[in-house]
Short mmCIF file of C-alpha atoms (C1' of nucleotides) in Angstrom, two decimals:
data_model
loop_
_atom_site.label_atom_id
_atom_site.label_comp_id
_atom_site.label_asym_id
_atom_site.label_seq_id
_atom_site.Cartn_x
_atom_site.Cartn_y
_atom_site.Cartn_z
CA GLN A 61 7.80 -32.72 -3.15
CA ASP A 62 6.01 -32.84 -6.45
CA ARG A 63 2.79 -32.06 -4.74
CA ARG A 64 4.43 -29.15 -3.02
CA ALA A 65 5.77 -27.83 -6.28
CA ALA A 66 2.35 -28.20 -7.80
CA SER A 67 0.63 -26.41 -4.98
CA GLN A 68 3.18 -23.63 -5.23
CA GLY A 69 2.23 -23.27 -8.85
CA ASP A 70 -1.44 -23.21 -7.99
CA TYR A 71 -0.70 -20.59 -5.44
CA ASP A 72 0.81 -18.35 -8.07
CA GLU A 73 -2.22 -18.86 -10.25
CA GLN A 74 -4.44 -18.05 -7.35
CA ASP A 75 -2.33 -15.03 -6.56
CA ARG A 76 -2.84 -13.59 -9.97
CA ARG A 77 -6.54 -14.18 -10.02
CA VAL A 78 -7.23 -12.42 -6.78
CA LYS A 79 -5.25 -9.28 -7.37
CA GLY A 80 -7.15 -6.32 -6.03
CA ALA A 81 -9.49 -8.58 -4.15
CA GLU A 82 -8.19 -8.01 -0.66
CA VAL A 83 -9.77 -5.83 1.97
CA PHE A 84 -8.20 -4.29 5.01
CA VAL A 85 -10.24 -4.66 8.16
CA GLY A 86 -9.47 -2.26 10.97
CA GLY A 87 -11.04 -1.59 14.32
CA LEU A 88 -11.20 -5.23 15.32
CA PRO A 89 -11.86 -5.92 18.96
CA ARG A 90 -8.89 -7.70 20.52
CA SER A 91 -10.98 -10.75 21.09
CA ALA A 92 -11.89 -11.17 17.42
CA THR A 93 -10.32 -14.23 15.86
CA GLU A 94 -9.77 -15.28 12.30
CA GLY A 95 -12.86 -17.41 12.72
CA THR A 96 -14.80 -14.27 13.57
CA LEU A 97 -13.49 -12.59 10.44
CA ARG A 98 -14.42 -15.55 8.31
CA GLU A 99 -17.91 -15.61 9.74
CA ILE A 100 -18.44 -11.95 9.00
CA PHE A 101 -17.01 -11.90 5.49
CA SER A 102 -18.12 -15.23 4.12
CA THR A 103 -21.39 -13.60 3.08
CA CYS A 104 -19.46 -11.40 0.65
CA GLY A 105 -18.01 -14.15 -1.47
CA GLU A 106 -15.47 -16.89 -1.44
CA ILE A 107 -12.57 -16.18 0.85
CA VAL A 108 -9.21 -17.51 -0.26
CA ASP A 109 -7.04 -16.13 2.48
CA LEU A 110 -7.51 -14.25 5.68
CA ARG A 111 -5.40 -13.20 8.60
CA ILE A 112 -5.34 -11.04 11.67
CA MET A 113 -2.05 -9.32 12.31
CA LYS A 114 -0.48 -10.10 15.64
CA ASP A 115 2.58 -9.02 17.55
CA GLN A 116 5.37 -11.39 18.56
CA ASN A 117 3.33 -12.54 21.50
CA GLY A 118 0.40 -13.50 19.36
CA VAL A 119 -1.71 -10.60 20.55
CA SER A 120 -3.95 -9.15 17.88
CA LYS A 121 -2.94 -5.76 16.55
CA GLY A 122 -6.58 -4.99 15.91
CA PHE A 123 -6.55 -5.22 12.16
CA GLY A 124 -6.49 -7.88 9.51
CA PHE A 125 -6.88 -8.75 5.85
CA VAL A 126 -9.41 -10.78 3.93
CA ARG A 127 -8.65 -11.88 0.42
CA PHE A 128 -11.48 -12.97 -1.82
CA ALA A 129 -11.56 -15.10 -4.91
CA GLU A 130 -12.97 -12.26 -6.95
CA ARG A 131 -12.30 -8.60 -7.01
CA GLU A 132 -16.00 -7.79 -6.85
CA CYS A 133 -16.25 -9.47 -3.48
CA ALA A 134 -13.91 -6.91 -2.04
CA TYR A 135 -16.19 -4.10 -3.16
CA ILE A 136 -19.17 -5.95 -1.78
CA ALA A 137 -17.35 -6.43 1.51
CA LYS A 138 -16.64 -2.76 1.74
CA ARG A 139 -20.23 -1.82 1.01
CA GLN A 140 -21.75 -4.38 3.31
CA LYS A 141 -19.35 -4.37 6.20
CA ASN A 142 -17.68 -1.02 6.50
CA GLY A 143 -18.93 0.64 9.66
CA ILE A 144 -20.77 -2.34 11.10
CA GLU A 145 -20.41 -2.93 14.79
CA LEU A 146 -18.57 -5.85 16.26
CA GLN A 147 -18.66 -6.14 20.01
CA GLY A 148 -19.20 -2.43 20.35
CA LYS A 149 -16.42 -1.48 17.93
CA ARG A 150 -16.97 -0.04 14.49
CA LEU A 151 -15.24 -1.99 11.77
CA ALA A 152 -13.36 -0.18 9.04
CA VAL A 153 -13.37 -2.07 5.78
CA ASP A 154 -11.52 -0.78 2.78
CA LEU A 155 -9.62 -2.10 -0.20
CA SER A 156 -6.21 -3.16 1.00
CA LEU A 157 -3.09 -1.49 -0.25
CA ASP A 158 -1.87 -4.94 -1.17
CA GLN A 159 1.70 -3.94 -1.76
CA ASP A 160 3.32 -5.74 -4.65
CA THR A 161 6.33 -3.59 -5.48
CA LEU A 162 9.83 -4.01 -4.18
CA PHE A 163 12.59 -1.52 -3.94
CA PHE A 164 15.97 -2.75 -5.19
CA GLY A 165 18.94 -0.74 -4.02
CA ASN A 166 22.69 -1.03 -4.19
CA LEU A 167 22.56 -1.95 -7.84
CA CYS A 168 25.36 -1.80 -10.28
CA LYS A 169 25.22 1.62 -11.86
CA GLU A 170 26.68 0.39 -15.09
CA TRP A 171 23.63 -1.68 -15.88
CA SER A 172 21.43 -0.34 -18.59
CA ALA A 173 17.69 -0.42 -18.12
CA GLU A 174 17.44 -3.20 -20.69
CA GLU A 175 20.17 -5.29 -19.09
CA PHE A 176 18.64 -4.89 -15.67
CA GLU A 177 15.16 -5.74 -16.84
CA GLU A 178 16.40 -8.87 -18.53
CA LEU A 179 18.36 -9.84 -15.46
CA ILE A 180 15.32 -9.41 -13.24
CA HIS A 181 13.14 -11.45 -15.53
CA LYS A 182 15.72 -14.18 -15.68
CA THR A 183 16.15 -14.22 -11.92
CA PHE A 184 12.55 -14.00 -10.73
CA LYS A 185 9.20 -15.04 -11.97
CA ASP A 186 5.93 -13.15 -11.71
CA VAL A 187 7.58 -9.86 -12.61
CA ILE A 188 5.14 -7.32 -13.95
CA SER A 189 7.32 -4.31 -14.44
CA VAL A 190 10.84 -3.10 -13.86
CA ASP A 191 11.69 0.55 -13.35
CA LEU A 192 15.36 1.24 -13.06
CA ALA A 193 16.03 4.79 -11.97
CA THR A 194 17.82 6.33 -14.85
CA ALA A 195 20.12 9.27 -14.55
CA SER A 196 18.50 12.63 -14.73
CA ASN A 197 20.69 15.45 -15.91
CA LEU A 198 23.00 14.89 -12.99
CA ASP A 199 25.85 13.51 -14.96
CA SER A 200 25.13 15.21 -18.21
CA SER A 201 28.54 16.86 -18.10
CA THR A 202 30.32 13.56 -18.51
CA SER A 203 30.51 12.07 -21.91
CA LYS A 204 30.85 8.49 -20.77
CA ARG A 205 28.06 5.99 -20.76
CA ARG A 206 25.07 7.08 -18.76
CA LEU A 207 24.95 5.46 -15.38
CA ASN A 208 21.75 4.44 -13.72
CA ARG A 209 21.10 5.71 -10.22
CA GLY A 210 21.62 2.44 -8.46
CA PHE A 211 18.06 1.65 -7.51
CA ALA A 212 14.90 0.33 -9.08
CA PHE A 213 11.30 -0.58 -8.43
CA VAL A 214 10.13 -4.00 -9.44
CA ARG A 215 6.47 -4.84 -9.45
CA PHE A 216 5.23 -8.40 -9.11
CA SER A 217 2.01 -10.10 -9.97
CA SER A 218 0.97 -10.29 -6.34
CA HIS A 219 1.93 -9.52 -2.83
CA GLY A 220 2.78 -13.16 -2.36
CA ALA A 221 5.12 -13.21 -5.32
CA ALA A 222 6.84 -10.06 -4.12
CA ALA A 223 7.12 -11.41 -0.59
CA ARG A 224 8.82 -14.54 -1.88
CA VAL A 225 11.32 -12.49 -3.81
CA LEU A 226 11.95 -10.37 -0.75
CA ARG A 227 12.66 -13.51 1.26
CA ILE A 228 14.89 -15.06 -1.33
CA GLY A 229 16.62 -11.88 -2.33
CA SER A 230 17.48 -10.77 1.15
CA ARG A 231 19.10 -14.07 1.89
CA THR A 232 22.50 -15.34 1.86
CA ASP A 233 24.42 -16.13 -1.14
CA PHE A 234 21.88 -14.19 -3.09
CA MET A 235 23.88 -12.26 -5.64
CA LEU A 236 22.07 -10.46 -8.36
CA GLY A 237 23.72 -11.17 -11.66
CA GLY A 238 26.30 -13.05 -9.68
CA ILE A 239 28.04 -9.88 -8.61
CA LEU A 240 26.23 -8.00 -5.90
CA HIS A 241 23.94 -8.29 -2.96
CA PRO A 242 21.07 -5.90 -3.58
CA ALA A 243 19.21 -4.08 -0.84
CA ILE A 244 15.63 -5.20 -1.26
CA ASN A 245 12.63 -3.89 0.57
CA TRP A 246 8.98 -3.10 0.20
CA ALA A 247 8.82 -0.06 -2.02
CA GLU A 248 6.72 2.23 0.07
CA ARG A 249 8.07 1.31 3.41
CA GLU A 250 11.33 3.04 2.74
CA SER A 251 12.11 6.50 3.83
CA ASN A 252 13.82 9.35 2.09
CA VAL A 253 17.29 7.99 1.97
CA ASP A 254 19.15 8.53 -1.19
CA ALA A 255 20.76 5.72 -3.08
CA ASP A 256 24.28 7.07 -2.83
CA GLU A 257 23.98 7.21 0.90
CA MET A 258 22.65 3.68 0.90
CA ALA A 259 25.64 2.42 -1.05
CA LYS A 260 27.94 3.97 1.51
CA ILE A 261 26.60 1.94 4.38
CA LYS A 262 29.27 -0.24 5.95
CA THR A 263 27.25 -1.63 8.82
CA ALA A 264 25.81 -5.10 8.99
CA PHE A 265 22.52 -5.83 10.63
CA VAL A 266 22.61 -9.20 12.35
CA GLY A 267 19.34 -10.89 13.17
CA ASN A 268 17.89 -14.10 14.49
CA LEU A 269 20.37 -14.14 17.34
CA PRO A 270 19.95 -16.23 20.47
CA ALA A 271 19.15 -14.31 23.64
CA ASN A 272 22.64 -14.67 25.05
CA ALA A 273 24.46 -13.22 22.07
CA ASN A 274 26.69 -10.30 23.00
CA GLU A 275 29.23 -7.93 21.45
CA GLU A 276 32.16 -10.17 22.15
CA TYR A 277 30.50 -13.10 20.48
CA LEU A 278 29.73 -11.08 17.35
CA LYS A 279 33.22 -9.70 17.27
CA LYS A 280 34.59 -13.22 17.14
CA LEU A 281 32.18 -14.21 14.40
CA PHE A 282 32.84 -11.23 12.19
CA GLY A 283 36.36 -10.20 13.10
CA HIS A 284 38.08 -11.93 10.23
CA PHE A 285 36.10 -10.25 7.48
CA GLY A 286 38.20 -7.17 7.88
CA GLU A 287 38.44 -4.16 10.04
CA VAL A 288 35.64 -4.18 12.59
CA ILE A 289 35.31 -0.68 13.90
CA ARG A 290 32.55 -1.24 16.35
CA VAL A 291 30.06 -3.88 17.41
CA ALA A 292 26.79 -3.10 19.09
CA VAL A 293 24.00 -5.27 20.38
CA SER A 294 20.54 -3.90 20.92
CA ARG A 295 18.12 -5.61 23.23
CA LYS A 296 15.08 -3.49 22.71
CA GLY A 297 12.99 -6.24 21.22
CA GLN A 298 12.45 -9.68 22.53
CA TYR A 299 15.55 -10.96 20.75
CA PRO A 300 18.84 -9.13 20.47
CA VAL A 301 20.01 -7.75 17.15
CA GLY A 302 23.54 -6.79 16.27
CA PHE A 303 25.35 -4.10 14.33
CA ILE A 304 28.81 -4.61 12.93
CA HIS A 305 30.57 -1.52 11.65
CA PHE A 306 33.10 -2.50 9.03
CA GLY A 307 35.93 -0.44 7.67
CA SER A 308 34.74 -0.76 4.10
CA ARG A 309 31.73 -1.70 2.08
CA SER A 310 33.44 -4.65 0.46
CA GLU A 311 34.13 -6.15 3.85
CA LEU A 312 30.45 -5.84 4.64
CA ASP A 313 29.46 -7.42 1.34
CA ASN A 314 31.85 -10.25 1.94
CA ALA A 315 30.53 -10.82 5.45
CA ILE A 316 27.00 -10.99 4.12
CA LYS A 317 27.99 -13.38 1.42
CA GLU A 318 29.84 -15.67 3.82
CA MET A 319 27.61 -15.49 6.85
CA ASP A 320 24.02 -14.79 5.97
CA GLY A 321 21.94 -17.91 6.38
CA LYS A 322 24.83 -19.91 7.84
CA THR A 323 24.25 -22.22 10.73
CA VAL A 324 26.63 -21.24 13.48
CA SER A 325 27.00 -22.37 17.04
CA GLY A 326 25.78 -20.03 19.72
CA PRO A 327 27.81 -18.18 22.34
CA ASN A 328 29.87 -20.53 24.56
CA ARG A 329 29.25 -23.36 22.15
CA GLY A 330 25.57 -22.96 22.77
CA PRO A 331 22.90 -24.40 20.49
CA SER A 332 23.48 -23.56 16.83
CA PHE A 333 21.20 -21.24 14.89
CA LYS A 334 20.86 -19.72 11.46
CA ILE A 335 22.40 -16.32 11.54
CA GLN A 336 20.99 -13.57 9.36
CA VAL A 337 23.18 -10.82 8.05
CA SER A 338 22.18 -7.92 5.87
CA VAL A 339 23.01 -4.32 5.12
CA ALA A 340 21.82 -2.26 8.06
CA ARG A 341 19.24 0.36 7.41
CA PRO A 342 20.75 3.80 7.37
CA ALA A 343 20.84 5.39 10.78
CA VAL A 344 18.04 7.85 11.22
CA GLU A 345 19.43 11.31 11.42
CA ASN A 346 17.70 13.39 13.97
CA ASP A 347 16.62 16.63 12.41
CA ASN A 348 15.23 17.93 15.66
CA LYS A 349 18.41 19.56 16.73
CA ARG A 350 18.92 21.29 13.47
CA SER A 351 16.71 24.20 12.68
CA ARG A 352 14.34 23.95 9.78
CA GLU A 353 16.05 26.84 8.09
CA GLU A 354 19.37 25.08 8.17
CA VAL A 355 17.85 22.00 6.66
CA LYS A 356 16.31 24.02 3.90
CA THR A 357 19.54 25.65 2.94
CA ARG A 358 21.52 22.50 3.18
CA ARG A 359 19.10 20.58 1.03
CA SER A 360 18.49 23.17 -1.59
CA ASN A 361 22.20 23.62 -2.05
CA VAL A 362 22.64 20.04 -3.09
CA SER A 363 22.89 20.27 -6.80
CA GLY A 364 20.76 17.84 -8.65
CA GLY A 365 18.97 16.48 -5.63
CA LYS A 366 18.68 12.93 -4.51
CA PRO A 367 16.35 10.12 -5.38
CA ASP A 368 13.71 9.13 -2.97
CA TYR A 369 13.00 5.57 -1.90
CA SER A 370 9.34 6.14 -1.44
CA HIS A 371 7.63 4.80 -4.42
CA GLY A 372 4.36 6.31 -3.40
CA ARG A 373 2.27 4.18 -5.65
CA TYR A 374 -0.58 4.79 -3.32
CA GLY A 375 0.30 8.32 -2.52
CA HIS A 376 -0.24 8.03 1.16
CA ASP A 377 3.31 8.43 2.29
CA SER A 378 3.43 8.77 6.00
CA VAL A 379 2.99 12.17 7.48
CA GLU A 380 6.22 11.59 9.31
CA ARG A 381 8.00 11.25 6.02
CA GLN A 382 6.26 14.24 4.58
CA THR A 383 7.36 16.45 7.41
CA LYS A 384 10.88 15.13 7.15
CA ALA A 385 11.04 15.69 3.44
CA PRO A 386 12.95 18.74 2.42
CA ARG A 387 10.65 21.67 2.15
CA LEU A 388 11.16 23.09 -1.19
CA SER A 389 11.98 26.22 -2.44
CA ASN A 390 13.12 29.62 -1.87
CA ARG A 391 11.03 30.35 -4.88
CA VAL A 392 9.10 33.55 -4.88
CA ALA A 393 5.57 32.79 -5.81
CA ASP A 394 4.28 34.91 -8.61
CA VAL A 395 0.56 34.67 -8.26
CA THR A 396 -0.05 36.61 -11.41
CA ASP A 397 1.55 33.87 -13.49
CA PRO A 398 -1.14 31.36 -14.45
CA TYR A 399 1.41 28.57 -14.52
CA GLU A 400 2.53 29.41 -11.02
CA ALA A 401 -1.09 29.70 -9.94
CA ALA A 402 -1.86 26.26 -11.35
CA LEU A 403 1.11 24.85 -9.48
CA ASN A 404 -0.02 26.48 -6.28
CA SER A 405 -3.51 25.12 -6.56
CA LEU A 406 -2.19 21.57 -6.34
CA PRO A 407 -2.18 19.71 -3.04
CA SER A 408 1.14 20.39 -1.34
CA ALA A 409 2.48 16.86 -1.73
CA VAL A 410 1.72 16.98 -5.44
CA ASN A 411 3.11 20.46 -5.78
CA GLU A 412 6.36 19.51 -4.10
CA LEU A 413 6.90 16.45 -6.22
CA LEU A 414 6.26 18.40 -9.36
CA LEU A 415 8.64 21.15 -8.31
CA ARG A 416 11.22 18.52 -7.66
CA ILE A 417 10.80 17.13 -11.14
CA LEU A 418 11.24 20.58 -12.58
CA ARG A 419 14.20 21.34 -10.38
CA LEU A 420 15.93 18.09 -11.27
CA GLY A 421 15.35 18.80 -14.90
CA ILE A 422 13.59 15.48 -15.40
CA GLY A 423 10.96 17.53 -17.13
CA SER A 424 10.73 21.20 -17.93
CA ALA A 425 7.83 23.59 -17.66
CA TYR A 426 7.73 23.34 -21.41
CA ASP A 427 7.18 19.55 -21.24
CA ILE A 428 4.84 19.71 -18.30
CA ASP A 429 2.79 22.63 -19.40
CA ILE A 430 -0.30 24.14 -17.89
CA HIS A 431 -2.46 21.61 -19.69
CA CYS A 432 -0.60 18.80 -18.04
CA ILE A 433 -1.03 20.41 -14.66
CA LYS A 434 -4.74 20.91 -15.19
CA SER A 435 -5.10 17.31 -16.20
CA LEU A 436 -3.04 16.23 -13.22
CA SER A 437 -5.25 18.20 -10.87
CA GLU A 438 -8.24 16.15 -11.99
CA LEU A 439 -6.74 13.08 -10.41
CA PRO A 440 -7.17 12.26 -6.75
CA GLU A 441 -4.10 13.30 -4.81
CA SER A 442 -2.85 9.75 -4.48
CA GLY A 443 -3.11 9.22 -8.21
CA ALA A 444 -1.29 12.45 -8.95
CA VAL A 445 1.49 11.51 -6.57
CA ALA A 446 1.75 8.13 -8.22
CA VAL A 447 1.98 9.69 -11.65
CA LEU A 448 4.70 12.07 -10.53
CA ASN A 449 6.68 9.35 -8.83
CA GLN A 450 6.48 7.30 -11.95
CA PHE A 451 7.57 10.24 -14.03
CA LEU A 452 10.38 10.98 -11.62
CA ILE A 453 11.82 7.57 -12.26
CA THR A 454 11.05 6.96 -15.88
CA GLY A 455 10.49 10.40 -17.33
CA SER A 456 14.02 11.58 -17.89
CA ASP A 457 14.78 9.49 -20.91
CA LYS A 458 11.46 9.83 -22.65
CA ARG A 459 11.42 11.49 -26.00
CA ASN A 460 8.16 13.37 -25.80
CA LYS A 461 7.91 14.09 -22.13
CA GLY A 462 4.68 16.02 -22.23
CA GLU A 463 2.95 13.24 -24.07
CA TYR A 464 4.42 10.65 -21.75
CA PHE A 465 3.27 12.66 -18.75
CA LEU A 466 -0.25 12.86 -20.11
CA SER A 467 -0.27 9.16 -20.87
CA LEU A 468 0.55 8.37 -17.24
CA ILE A 469 -2.34 10.57 -16.16
CA ALA A 470 -4.66 8.98 -18.68
CA LYS A 471 -3.84 5.54 -17.37
CA ARG A 472 -4.74 6.66 -13.86
CA LYS A 473 -7.98 8.14 -15.03
CA VAL A 474 -8.99 4.96 -16.75
CA GLU A 475 -8.24 3.07 -13.58
CA ALA A 476 -10.26 5.47 -11.46
CA PHE A 477 -13.10 5.39 -13.95
CA GLY A 478 -13.01 1.62 -14.08
CA ALA A 479 -13.21 1.33 -10.34
CA ALA A 480 -16.14 3.72 -10.21
CA GLN A 481 -17.91 1.61 -12.77
CA ILE A 482 -17.50 -1.50 -10.76
CA LEU A 483 -18.93 0.23 -7.72
CA GLN A 484 -21.96 1.45 -9.60
CA ASP A 485 -22.49 -1.73 -11.49
CA THR A 486 -25.48 -3.48 -10.03
CA THR A 487 -24.94 -6.74 -11.84
CA TYR A 488 -22.39 -7.87 -9.35
CA LEU A 489 -25.08 -8.33 -6.74
CA SER A 490 -26.57 -11.18 -8.66
CA ARG A 491 -23.12 -12.55 -9.31
CA ASN A 492 -22.58 -12.46 -5.61
CA SER A 493 -25.38 -14.88 -4.92
CA GLU A 494 -23.85 -17.19 -7.47
CA ILE A 495 -20.55 -17.00 -5.74
CA GLN A 496 -22.14 -17.81 -2.43
CA THR A 497 -23.77 -20.94 -3.65
CA LYS A 498 -20.62 -22.22 -5.30
CA ARG A 499 -18.54 -24.40 -3.08
CA TYR A 500 -14.84 -24.18 -3.47
CA ARG A 501 -12.42 -26.33 -1.66
CA HIS A 502 -10.39 -24.10 0.50
CA GLN A 503 -6.72 -24.68 0.14
CA ASP A 504 -4.07 -23.77 2.61
CA TYR A 505 -1.08 -22.35 0.90
CA ASP A 506 2.38 -22.74 2.14
CA TYR A 507 3.75 -19.26 2.54
CA THR A 508 7.04 -20.46 3.88
CA ALA A 509 7.99 -22.55 0.90
CA SER A 510 10.94 -20.90 -0.71
CA GLY A 511 10.66 -21.68 -4.35
"C1'" DG B 18 -6.71 1.30 12.10
"C1'" DT B 19 -2.54 -0.80 6.11
"C1'" DT B 20 1.00 -6.25 7.40
"C1'" DG B 21 4.08 -9.48 5.24
"C1'" DA B 22 10.65 -9.82 10.62
"C1'" DG B 23 14.09 -8.02 13.06
"C1'" DC B 24 17.51 -2.02 12.96
"C1'" DG B 25 21.08 1.04 17.82
"C1'" DT B 26 25.13 3.96 19.51
"C1'" DT B 27 29.28 6.94 18.92
#
DNA sequence: GTTGAGCGTT
């Protein structure tokens, strides 16, 4: 047990060291194994972790990840291996997105940013940053204490650290600050569902069910938590999953608290299993039936607008999401206005985000002046999107918004510049040969250990 | 061909 604790600690150390050192490998032939990957990439530097993603049946999905001991190795891997052929297929090698940020929803709106940050630091380790969505001017009419918007983004020192928190935090008894069960997810995997809507969800998602679980069985299990309006079992996947519609949110919260992670006996006193209960994801509304025009009007009439779950740190939000996102503006473009022209010259995703910030009053055209926009346009689209998302969340309570906006841009530019330097730096080639001759003991880390 | 688990029907 001590050894396990120690190795967990080492793992965290390792995690931190190798940040940014992972490559994504796409275009793998189905037959390629992890051994194949290792063979290919071991010439780039020391590999500390590598995996090929597979479906439930263990069939390769055709892509994988290789994590190196050093960041430089990832660049080398990209240079050396991107586009090479493997069994007739062209490999795609790029720096991995290496997600390390979690979305926290269903938070207590009374928490101040400071309180929440402290709470997060007390509850989890390896926290890098905490961004609680603060109120924009939505509630400016009320004189009472400013409420937060009920969601936050928390960044961790590594994917592994974030994944552990996701595991722990989506479990059971897990109550943040002892009072609520937060909705935790990977930050950029979420769609455009607003936090208020999320808090209204009264449906439980029930997972890890045995194959013979049915509606009746679930009804018996969950009936006494309150009013059960409807129970549904879906058998689309290889195991069934359940949905329990409760009469109120508190009944749902209680059911999660009591049931998630519990060992229960299966249907007809079948073998027992660990049931998993969580807040269901919001049902996807199908916009197809509704005309685009209707959507536009409906959305633009919502005063204040709604927060967006997509953190967009990497600015490559799915096209699907982009097309679903409310198309802004009944604005009449005035092309003679240089400010308007600068706005229009931005990529559409950037333009929309910026318009949203202006519309929500998180920043004004006075704060985000034409200089800011020019500076923003010098960033790659993904960087600009990231800056705007960051501003969207943290900008509203900043004193000098224009300065803050520019500082976010500057940070991005330094990052971009730094990366370019690394790529052009020839010294890493000689370092590479050093790395190759060094022999490290490869350690297998226990991903399943739950701190 | 960007994961890390799983999310449907009235």
